Tab-separated table of C-alpha atoms in Angstrom:
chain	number	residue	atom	x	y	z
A	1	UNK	CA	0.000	0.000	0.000
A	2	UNK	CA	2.738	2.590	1.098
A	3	UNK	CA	4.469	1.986	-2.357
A	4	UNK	CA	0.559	2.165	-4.454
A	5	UNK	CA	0.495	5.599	-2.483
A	6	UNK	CA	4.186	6.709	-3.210
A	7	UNK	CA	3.705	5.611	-6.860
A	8	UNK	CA	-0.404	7.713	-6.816
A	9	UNK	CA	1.444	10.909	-5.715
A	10	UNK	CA	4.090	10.564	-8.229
A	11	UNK	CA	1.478	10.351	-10.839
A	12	UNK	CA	-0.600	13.605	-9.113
A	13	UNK	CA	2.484	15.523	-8.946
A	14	UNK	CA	2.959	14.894	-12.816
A	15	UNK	CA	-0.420	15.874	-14.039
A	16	UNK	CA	-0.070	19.377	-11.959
A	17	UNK	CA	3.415	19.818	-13.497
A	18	UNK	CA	2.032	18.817	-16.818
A	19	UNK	CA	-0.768	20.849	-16.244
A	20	UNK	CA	1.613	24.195	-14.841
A	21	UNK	CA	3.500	24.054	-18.043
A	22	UNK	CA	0.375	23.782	-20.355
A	23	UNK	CA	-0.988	26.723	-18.874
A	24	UNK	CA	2.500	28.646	-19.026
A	25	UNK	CA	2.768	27.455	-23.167
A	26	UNK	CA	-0.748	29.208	-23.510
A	27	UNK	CA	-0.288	32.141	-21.713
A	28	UNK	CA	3.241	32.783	-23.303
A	29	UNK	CA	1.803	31.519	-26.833
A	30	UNK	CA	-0.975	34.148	-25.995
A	31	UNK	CA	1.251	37.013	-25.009
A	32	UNK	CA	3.624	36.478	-27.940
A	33	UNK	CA	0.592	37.012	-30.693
A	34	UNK	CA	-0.457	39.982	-29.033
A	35	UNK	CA	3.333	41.448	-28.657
A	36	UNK	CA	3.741	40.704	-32.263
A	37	UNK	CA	0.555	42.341	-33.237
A	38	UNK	CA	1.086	45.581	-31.421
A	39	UNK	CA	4.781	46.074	-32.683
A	40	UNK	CA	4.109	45.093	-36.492
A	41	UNK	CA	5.183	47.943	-39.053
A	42	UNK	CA	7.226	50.037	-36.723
A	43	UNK	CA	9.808	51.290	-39.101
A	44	UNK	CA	9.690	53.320	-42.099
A	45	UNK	CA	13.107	53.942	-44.706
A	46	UNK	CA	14.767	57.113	-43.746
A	47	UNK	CA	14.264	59.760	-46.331
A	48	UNK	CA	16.266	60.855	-49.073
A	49	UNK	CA	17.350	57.509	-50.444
A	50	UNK	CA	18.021	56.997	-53.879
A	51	UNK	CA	17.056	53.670	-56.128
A	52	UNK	CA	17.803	52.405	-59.062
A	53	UNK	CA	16.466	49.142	-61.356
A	54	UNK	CA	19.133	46.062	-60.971
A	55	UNK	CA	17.663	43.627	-62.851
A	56	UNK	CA	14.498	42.455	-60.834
A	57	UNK	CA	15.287	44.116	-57.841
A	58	UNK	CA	14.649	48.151	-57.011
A	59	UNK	CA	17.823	48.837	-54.880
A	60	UNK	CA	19.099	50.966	-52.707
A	61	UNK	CA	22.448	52.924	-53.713
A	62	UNK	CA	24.787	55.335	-52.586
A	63	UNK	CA	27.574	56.911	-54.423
A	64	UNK	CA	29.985	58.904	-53.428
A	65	UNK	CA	32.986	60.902	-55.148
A	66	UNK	CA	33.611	62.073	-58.780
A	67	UNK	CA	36.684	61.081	-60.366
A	68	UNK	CA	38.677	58.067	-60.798
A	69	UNK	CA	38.567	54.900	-61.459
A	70	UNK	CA	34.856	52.933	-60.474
A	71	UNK	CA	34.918	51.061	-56.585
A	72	UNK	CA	31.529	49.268	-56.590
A	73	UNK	CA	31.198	47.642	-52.859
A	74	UNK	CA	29.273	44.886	-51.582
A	75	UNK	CA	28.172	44.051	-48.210
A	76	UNK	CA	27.617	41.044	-46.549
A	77	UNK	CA	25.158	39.170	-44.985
A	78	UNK	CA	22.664	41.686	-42.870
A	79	UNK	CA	24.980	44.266	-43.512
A	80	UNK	CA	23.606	47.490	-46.215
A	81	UNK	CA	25.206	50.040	-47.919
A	82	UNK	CA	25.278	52.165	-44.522
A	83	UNK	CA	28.016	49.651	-43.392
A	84	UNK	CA	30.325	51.430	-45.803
A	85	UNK	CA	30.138	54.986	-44.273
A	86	UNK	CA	33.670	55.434	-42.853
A	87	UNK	CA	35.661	53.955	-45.976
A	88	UNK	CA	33.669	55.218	-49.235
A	89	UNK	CA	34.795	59.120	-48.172
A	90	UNK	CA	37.821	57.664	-48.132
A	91	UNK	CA	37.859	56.102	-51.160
A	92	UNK	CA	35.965	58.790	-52.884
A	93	UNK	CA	39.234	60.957	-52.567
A	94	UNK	CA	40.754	59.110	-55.784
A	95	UNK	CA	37.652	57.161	-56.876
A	96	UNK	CA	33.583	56.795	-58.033
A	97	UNK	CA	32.642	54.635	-55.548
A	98	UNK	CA	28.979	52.797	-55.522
A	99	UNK	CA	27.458	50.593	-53.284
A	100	UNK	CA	23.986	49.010	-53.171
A	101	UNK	CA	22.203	47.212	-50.492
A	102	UNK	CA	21.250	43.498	-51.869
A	103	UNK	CA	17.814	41.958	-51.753
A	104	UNK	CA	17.033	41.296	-48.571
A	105	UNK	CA	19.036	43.260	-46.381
A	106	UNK	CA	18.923	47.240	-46.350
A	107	UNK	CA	15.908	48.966	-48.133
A	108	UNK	CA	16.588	46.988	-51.337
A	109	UNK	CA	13.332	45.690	-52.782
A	110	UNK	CA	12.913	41.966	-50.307
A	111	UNK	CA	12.429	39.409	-53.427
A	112	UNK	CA	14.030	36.285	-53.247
A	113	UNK	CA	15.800	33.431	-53.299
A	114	UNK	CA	18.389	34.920	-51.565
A	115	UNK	CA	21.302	32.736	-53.463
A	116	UNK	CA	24.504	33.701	-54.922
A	117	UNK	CA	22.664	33.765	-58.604
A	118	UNK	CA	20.337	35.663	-57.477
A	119	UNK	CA	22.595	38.546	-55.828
A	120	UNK	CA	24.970	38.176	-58.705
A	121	UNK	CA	22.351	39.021	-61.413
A	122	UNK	CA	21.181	42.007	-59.089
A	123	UNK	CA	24.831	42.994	-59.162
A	124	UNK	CA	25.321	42.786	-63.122
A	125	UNK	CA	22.266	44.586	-63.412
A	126	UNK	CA	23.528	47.064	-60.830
A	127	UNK	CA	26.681	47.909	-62.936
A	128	UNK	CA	24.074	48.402	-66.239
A	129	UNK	CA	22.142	50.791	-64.368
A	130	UNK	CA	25.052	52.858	-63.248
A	131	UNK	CA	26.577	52.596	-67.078
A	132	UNK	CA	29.373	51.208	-65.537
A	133	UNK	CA	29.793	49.368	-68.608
A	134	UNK	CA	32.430	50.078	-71.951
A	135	UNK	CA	35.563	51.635	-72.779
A	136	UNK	CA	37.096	52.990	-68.969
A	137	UNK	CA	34.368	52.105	-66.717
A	138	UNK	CA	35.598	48.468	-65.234
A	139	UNK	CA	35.190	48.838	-61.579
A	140	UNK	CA	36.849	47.125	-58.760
A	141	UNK	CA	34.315	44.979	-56.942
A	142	UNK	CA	34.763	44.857	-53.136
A	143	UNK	CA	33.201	41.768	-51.495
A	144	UNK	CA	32.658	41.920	-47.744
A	145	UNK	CA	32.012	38.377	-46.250
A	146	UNK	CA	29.378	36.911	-47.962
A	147	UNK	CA	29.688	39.285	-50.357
A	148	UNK	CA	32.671	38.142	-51.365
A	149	UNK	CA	30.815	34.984	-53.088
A	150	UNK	CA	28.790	37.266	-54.677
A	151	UNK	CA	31.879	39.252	-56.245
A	152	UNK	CA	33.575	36.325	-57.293
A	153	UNK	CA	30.683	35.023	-59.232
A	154	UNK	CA	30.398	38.287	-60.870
A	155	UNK	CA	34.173	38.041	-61.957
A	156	UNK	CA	33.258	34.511	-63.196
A	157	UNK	CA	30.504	35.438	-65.421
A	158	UNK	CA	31.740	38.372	-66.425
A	159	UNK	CA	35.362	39.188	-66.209
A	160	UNK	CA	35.971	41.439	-69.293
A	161	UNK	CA	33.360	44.105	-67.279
A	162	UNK	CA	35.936	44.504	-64.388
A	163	UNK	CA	38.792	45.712	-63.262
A	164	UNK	CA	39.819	43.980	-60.534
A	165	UNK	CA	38.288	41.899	-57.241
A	166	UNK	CA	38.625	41.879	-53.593
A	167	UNK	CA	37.430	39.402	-51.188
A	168	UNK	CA	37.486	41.198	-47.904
A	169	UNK	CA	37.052	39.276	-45.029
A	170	UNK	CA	35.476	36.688	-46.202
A	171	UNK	CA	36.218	33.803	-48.283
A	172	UNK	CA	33.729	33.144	-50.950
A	173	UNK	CA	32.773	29.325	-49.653
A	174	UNK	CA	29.520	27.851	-48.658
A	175	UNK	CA	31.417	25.998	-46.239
A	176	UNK	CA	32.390	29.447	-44.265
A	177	UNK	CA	30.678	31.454	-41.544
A	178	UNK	CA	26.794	30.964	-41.233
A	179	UNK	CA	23.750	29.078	-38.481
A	180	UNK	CA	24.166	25.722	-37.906
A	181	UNK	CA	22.027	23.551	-39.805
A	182	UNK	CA	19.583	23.233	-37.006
A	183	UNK	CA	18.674	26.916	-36.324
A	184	UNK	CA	15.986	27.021	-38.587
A	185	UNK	CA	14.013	24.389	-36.144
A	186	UNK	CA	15.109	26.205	-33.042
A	187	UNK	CA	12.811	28.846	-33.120
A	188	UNK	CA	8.744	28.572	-34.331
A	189	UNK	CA	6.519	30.863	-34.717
A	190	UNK	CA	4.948	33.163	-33.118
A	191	UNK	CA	7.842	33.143	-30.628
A	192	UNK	CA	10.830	33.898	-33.130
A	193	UNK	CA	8.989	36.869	-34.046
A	194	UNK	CA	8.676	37.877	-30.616
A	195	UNK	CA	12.498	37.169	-29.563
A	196	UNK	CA	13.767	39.119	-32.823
A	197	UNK	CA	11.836	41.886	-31.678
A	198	UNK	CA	12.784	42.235	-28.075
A	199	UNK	CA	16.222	41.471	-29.247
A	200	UNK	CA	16.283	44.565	-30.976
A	201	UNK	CA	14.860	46.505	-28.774
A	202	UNK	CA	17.693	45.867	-26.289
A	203	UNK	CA	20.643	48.332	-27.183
A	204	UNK	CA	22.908	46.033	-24.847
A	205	UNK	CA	22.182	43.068	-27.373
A	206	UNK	CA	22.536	44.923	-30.375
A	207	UNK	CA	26.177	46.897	-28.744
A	208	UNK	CA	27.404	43.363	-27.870
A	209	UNK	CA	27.100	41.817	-31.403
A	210	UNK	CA	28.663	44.789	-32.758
A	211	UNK	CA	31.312	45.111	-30.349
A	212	UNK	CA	31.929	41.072	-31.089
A	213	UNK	CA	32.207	41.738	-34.540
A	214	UNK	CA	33.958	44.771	-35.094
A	215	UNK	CA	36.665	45.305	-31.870
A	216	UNK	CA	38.047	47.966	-30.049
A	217	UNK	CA	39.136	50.051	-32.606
A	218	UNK	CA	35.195	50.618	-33.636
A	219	UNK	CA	33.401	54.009	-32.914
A	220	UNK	CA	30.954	53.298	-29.944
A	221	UNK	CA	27.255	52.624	-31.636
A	222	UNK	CA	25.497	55.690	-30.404
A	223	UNK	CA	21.498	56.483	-31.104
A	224	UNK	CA	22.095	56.513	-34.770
A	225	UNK	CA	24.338	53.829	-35.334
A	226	UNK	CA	21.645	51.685	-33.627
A	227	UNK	CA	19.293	52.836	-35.583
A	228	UNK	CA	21.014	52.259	-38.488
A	229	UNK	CA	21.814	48.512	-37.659
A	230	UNK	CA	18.292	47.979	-36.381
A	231	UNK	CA	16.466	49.661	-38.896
A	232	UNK	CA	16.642	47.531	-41.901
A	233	UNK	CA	15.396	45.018	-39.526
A	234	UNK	CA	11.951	46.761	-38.879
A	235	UNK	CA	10.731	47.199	-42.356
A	236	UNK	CA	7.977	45.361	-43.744
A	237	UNK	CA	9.138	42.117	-45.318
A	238	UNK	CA	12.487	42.454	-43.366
A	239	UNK	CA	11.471	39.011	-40.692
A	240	UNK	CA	10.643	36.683	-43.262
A	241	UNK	CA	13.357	37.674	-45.477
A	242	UNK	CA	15.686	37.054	-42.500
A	243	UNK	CA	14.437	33.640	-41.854
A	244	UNK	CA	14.316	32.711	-44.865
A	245	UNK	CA	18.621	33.869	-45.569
A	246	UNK	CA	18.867	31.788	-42.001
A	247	UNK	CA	17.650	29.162	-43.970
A	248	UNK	CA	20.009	29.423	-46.880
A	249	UNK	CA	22.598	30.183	-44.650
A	250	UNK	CA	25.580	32.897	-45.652
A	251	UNK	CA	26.118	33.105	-49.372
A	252	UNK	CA	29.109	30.766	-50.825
A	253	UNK	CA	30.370	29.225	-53.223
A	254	UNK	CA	31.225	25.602	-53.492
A	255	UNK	CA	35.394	25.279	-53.510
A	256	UNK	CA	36.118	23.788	-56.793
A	257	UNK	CA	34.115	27.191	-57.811
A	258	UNK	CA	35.996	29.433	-56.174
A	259	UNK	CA	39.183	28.247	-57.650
A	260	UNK	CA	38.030	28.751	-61.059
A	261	UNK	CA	38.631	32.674	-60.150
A	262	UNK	CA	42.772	31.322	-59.876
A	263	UNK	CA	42.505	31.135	-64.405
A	264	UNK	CA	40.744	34.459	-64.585
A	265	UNK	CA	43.218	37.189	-65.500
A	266	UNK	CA	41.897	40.060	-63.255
A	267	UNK	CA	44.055	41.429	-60.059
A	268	UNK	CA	42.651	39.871	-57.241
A	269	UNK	CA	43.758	40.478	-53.349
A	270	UNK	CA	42.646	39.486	-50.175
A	271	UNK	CA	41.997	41.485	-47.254
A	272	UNK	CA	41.763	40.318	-43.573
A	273	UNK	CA	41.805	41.494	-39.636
A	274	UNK	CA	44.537	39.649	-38.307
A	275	UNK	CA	42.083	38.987	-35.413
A	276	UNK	CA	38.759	38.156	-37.434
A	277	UNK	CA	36.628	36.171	-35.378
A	278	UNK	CA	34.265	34.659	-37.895
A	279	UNK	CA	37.055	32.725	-39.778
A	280	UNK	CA	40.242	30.505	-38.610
A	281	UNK	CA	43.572	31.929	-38.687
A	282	UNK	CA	44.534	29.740	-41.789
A	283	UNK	CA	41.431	31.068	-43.928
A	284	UNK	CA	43.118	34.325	-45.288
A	285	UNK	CA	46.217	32.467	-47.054
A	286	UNK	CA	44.097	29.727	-48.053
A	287	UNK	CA	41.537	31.988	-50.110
A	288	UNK	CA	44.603	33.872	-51.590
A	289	UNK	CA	45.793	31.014	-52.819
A	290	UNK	CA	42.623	29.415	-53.750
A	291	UNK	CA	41.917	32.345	-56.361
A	292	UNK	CA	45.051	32.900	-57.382
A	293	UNK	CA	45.749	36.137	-55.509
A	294	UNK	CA	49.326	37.630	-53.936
A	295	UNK	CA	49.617	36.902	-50.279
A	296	UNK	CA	46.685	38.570	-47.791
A	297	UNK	CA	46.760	41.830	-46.482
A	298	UNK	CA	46.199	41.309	-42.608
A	299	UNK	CA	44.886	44.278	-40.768
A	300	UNK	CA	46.637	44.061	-37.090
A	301	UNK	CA	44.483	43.952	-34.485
A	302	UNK	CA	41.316	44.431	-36.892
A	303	UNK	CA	38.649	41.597	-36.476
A	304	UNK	CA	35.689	41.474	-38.897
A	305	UNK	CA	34.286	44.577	-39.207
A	306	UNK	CA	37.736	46.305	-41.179
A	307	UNK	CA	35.662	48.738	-42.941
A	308	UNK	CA	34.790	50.082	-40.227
A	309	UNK	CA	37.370	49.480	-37.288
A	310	UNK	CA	40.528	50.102	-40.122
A	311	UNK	CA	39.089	52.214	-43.111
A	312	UNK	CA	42.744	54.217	-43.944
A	313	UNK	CA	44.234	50.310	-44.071
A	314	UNK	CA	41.382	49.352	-46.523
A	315	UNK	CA	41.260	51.992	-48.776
A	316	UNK	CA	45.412	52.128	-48.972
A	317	UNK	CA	44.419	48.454	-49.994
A	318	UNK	CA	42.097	49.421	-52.390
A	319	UNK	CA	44.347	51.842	-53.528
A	320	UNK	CA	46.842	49.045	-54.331
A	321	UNK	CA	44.481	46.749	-56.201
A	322	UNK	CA	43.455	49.864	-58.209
A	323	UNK	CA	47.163	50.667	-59.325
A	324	UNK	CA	47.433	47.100	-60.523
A	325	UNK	CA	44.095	46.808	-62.616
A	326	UNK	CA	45.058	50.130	-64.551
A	327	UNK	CA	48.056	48.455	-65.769
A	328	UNK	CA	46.423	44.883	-66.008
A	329	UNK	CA	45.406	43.917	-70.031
A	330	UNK	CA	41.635	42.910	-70.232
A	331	UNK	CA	40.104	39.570	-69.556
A	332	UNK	CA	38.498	37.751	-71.991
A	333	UNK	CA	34.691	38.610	-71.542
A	334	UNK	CA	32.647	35.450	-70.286
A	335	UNK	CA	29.109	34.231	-70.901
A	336	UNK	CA	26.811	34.033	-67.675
A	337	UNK	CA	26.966	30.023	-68.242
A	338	UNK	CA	30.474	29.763	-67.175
C-alpha cells in the first residue's frame, strides 16, 4: 500500500506539473501574438534615399565621389550600404565609388531566393544601371564576407566588365561562416517573431554583437548607429526575409568554384583582420591562394568589421588593387553560363 500511495502521488504531482506548463505554453503563446501584433510595421526607410532598377530588384544605392577609377562595394550578410560609411569618403578621394544594399538586407526591394545567382544578377544589373559598362568604366568589386561569393561570381561570369576583385574578409565558400544547420528548427513561430523583436529593442544586445564583430578600434554605436543597424530590420518584409537567408545560410560558393577565379586574369587580393573572429587563422592564405591572388593583407588587431574598425588600411588596400588593374590587359569577356 505505502508503495501504491508513493507511486499515486508521483502520478498527481505529474499531471499538476504537466498541467503548470500547459498553462505557461498558452499564456506565453498568448502574449507572444499579441506582442507581435502591437509592434508590427514600426519602421519606415529614412528619407532621401536613392534607387535604381538592378535587374528584378529596385535597390538601394549610394555613391559617393567624382573622379577616378569605379569602386563598386558589396556588403555582406545583414549588412547594407550604410556599413560602408567610414571607408567610401575615403575612397571617394581618388575614386567613383557605388554601393547598393542586396535583396534582402537594407531597403533593397525583399524578393528572393536569396542565393549567390540571385545577388549576382542584381549585381550585373547594378553595374548596367550605373553605365558602368564600356571603354574605362571596369570597376573594382569589393566583397565583404558573404559578399565576397557574390563578387567572385560576378568576376566569373563576367570578367571582361571589371577591373579587378577583392574578397574582404570573407572567403567566398559555402562551407564558411553561417547558423548551424539546425537553427531554422530552433525557433517557431509566433515566438521567433517575438524574440527578434525584443532582441532589438535591447541596445545592450545589439552593442554586444557589434562590439563582437567589429573590436576595439570601432566608434561606440550611439542612437544613430543603432538605428542604423536595427532599422533595416523593422521594415515590412524584413522578418521573413531574414528567416528565410537563415535558412540558406551565408552566401558561398562551393570550392572547386571558387578556384576557377585562380585562371581568370583580373588582379585579385585578399583582405583580412589579423584577429577576425568569424574565420580561422589559416582562412586568409588559403583563399589567396585558392583564387590565385598575392599573399593577404592582414589588418593588425582588426577583427571582422575592417571597414569600419581600419578604413585608412582598406582603402590604402584598395588603392593598391586599383594601381594594378590600370596596368592589367583585359580579360576575356565570359558568358553568364560559365
Amino acid at each position: 500500500m505505502p508503495a501504491e500511495r508513493a507511486h499515486g502521488q508521483r502520478r498527481s504531482r505529474l499531471r499538476r506539473a504537466a498541467l503548470g506548463c500547459a498553462v505557461v505554453l498558452v499564456v506565453v503563446t498568448a502574449a507572444s501574438f499579441v506582442f507581435n501584433a502591437v509592434t508590427v510595421g514600426r519602421a519606415a526607410p529614412p528619407r532621401g534615399l536613392a534607387y535604381v532598377q538592378a535587374a528584378d530588384i529596385r535597390t538601394r544605392y549610394e555613391t559617393w565621389g567624382t573622379g577616378g577609377p569605379p569602386v563598386v562595394l558589396v556588403h555582406g550578410a545583414f549588412e547594407s550600404v550604410d556599413t560602408w560609411s567610414r571607408l567610401a569618403p575615403l575612397l571617394a578621394r581618388d575614386h567613383r565609388v557605388y554601393a547598393l544594399d542586396l535583396t534582402g538586407d537594407g531597403y533593397s526591394e525583399r524578393h528572393g531566393p536569396y542565393t549567390v545567382d540571385h545577388f549576382t544578377r542584381q549585381l550585373l544589373g547594378f553595374l548596367d544601371a550605373m553605365h558602368l559598362v564600356g571603354p574605362g568604366e571596369h570597376p573594382l568589386l569589393v566583397g565583404h564576407s558573404g559578399g565576397a561569393a557574390v563578387v567572385t561570381e560576378a568576376a566569373l561570369r563576367a570578367p571582361g566588365r571589371l577591373g579587378g576583385v577583392m574578397l574582404l574578409d570573407g572567403d567566398a565558400l559555402d562551407t564558411g561562416a553561417g547558423p548551424p544547420p539546425a537553427f531554422k528548427y530552433m525557433l517557431i513561430e509566433p515566438y521567433r517573431t517575438s524574440l527578434l523583436r525584443l532582441g532589438l529593442g535591447i541596445d545592450t544586445v545589439t552593442r554586444r554583437v557589434y562590439d563582437t564583430q567589429c573590436g576595439p578600434a570601432c566608434p561606440r554605436l550611439d542612437a544613430a548607429g543603432l538605428d542604423q543597424w536595427r532599422r533595416p530590420l523593422r521594415m515590412p518584409g524584413a522578418e521573413r526575409a531574414l528567416w528565410d537567408m537563415l535558412a540558406a545560410g551565408v552566401p558561398g560558393l562551393p570550392a572547386n568554384r571558387v578556384a576557377r577565379l585562380a585562371g581568370v586574369r583580373l588582379p585579385k587580393s585578399v583582405v583580412f583582420g589579423a584577429q577576425d573572429t568569424v574565420f580561422s587563422r589559416q582562412t586568409p592564405q588559403e583563399t589567396a591562394r585558392r583564387i590565385g591572388a598575392p599573399p593577404p593583407t592582414l589588418i593588425p588587431g582588426a577583427r571582422h568589421l575592417t571597414m569600419i574598425s581600419n578604413p585608412e588600411a582598406v582603402a590604402t588596400a584598395v588603392d593598391t588593387l586599383t594601381a594594378t588593374a590600370v596596368a592589367a590587359p583585359r580579360p576575356l569577356h565570359l558568358s553568364p553560363g560559365t
